Coordinates of C-alpha atoms in Angstrom, one line a residue:
M1 CA 6.6 96.0 70.5
N2 CA 7.0 95.8 74.1
A3 CA 8.3 99.3 75.8
L4 CA 11.8 97.3 77.0
Y5 CA 12.2 96.5 73.1
T6 CA 11.1 99.7 71.5
D7 CA 13.8 100.9 73.8
K8 CA 16.7 99.1 72.8
I9 CA 15.3 99.9 69.7
E10 CA 16.1 103.3 70.0
T11 CA 19.1 102.5 71.8
A12 CA 20.5 101.1 68.5
L13 CA 19.2 103.7 67.1
K14 CA 21.0 106.5 68.9
S15 CA 24.4 104.5 68.9
F16 CA 24.6 103.7 64.8
I17 CA 23.2 107.8 64.5
A18 CA 26.6 109.0 66.6
D19 CA 29.0 105.8 64.5
H20 CA 27.5 107.8 61.1
P21 CA 29.1 111.3 60.5
G22 CA 26.4 112.3 57.9
M23 CA 24.1 110.3 59.4
Q24 CA 21.2 113.2 61.5
T25 CA 17.9 112.6 61.2
R26 CA 16.2 108.4 62.8
D27 CA 14.2 108.3 59.8
Q28 CA 17.9 108.6 57.5
A29 CA 19.5 105.5 60.3
I30 CA 16.5 103.6 59.4
I31 CA 16.0 103.4 55.7
A32 CA 20.3 103.5 55.6
I33 CA 19.6 100.1 58.8
L34 CA 16.8 98.6 55.9
E35 CA 18.4 99.3 52.8
N36 CA 21.7 98.1 54.1
W37 CA 20.1 95.0 55.6
F38 CA 18.1 94.3 52.0
T39 CA 20.7 94.5 50.0
N40 CA 22.3 92.0 52.1
H41 CA 20.0 89.7 51.8
G42 CA 18.8 90.1 48.1
Y43 CA 16.2 92.0 48.5
L44 CA 18.0 94.7 46.8
P45 CA 20.1 94.8 44.4
P46 CA 23.9 96.1 45.1
Q47 CA 23.9 99.8 44.6
Q48 CA 26.5 100.4 41.8
E49 CA 27.6 104.0 43.2
G50 CA 31.6 103.2 44.9
L51 CA 31.7 103.2 48.3
R52 CA 30.8 104.3 51.3
P53 CA 32.3 107.0 52.9
E54 CA 32.1 104.9 56.1
D55 CA 33.4 102.3 54.4
L56 CA 36.9 103.9 53.0
D57 CA 40.0 103.5 55.3
A58 CA 43.8 103.4 53.3
S59 CA 43.0 99.5 52.2
N60 CA 40.8 101.1 49.6
D61 CA 43.2 104.0 47.7
D62 CA 44.7 102.8 44.6

């Protein structure tokens, strides 16, 4: 992996962490991103634990 690509990934990870208040570490961000990608592409079954906090808004209220 070249330095430019690594810098872009690190910048994206920092932005992801900043956008997800419960996310505190780089490892947590990488795990969340991979779980999301694997689930959305059929490699992991969808979890049945409800919506993540960042996905909640007034439209979810019943």
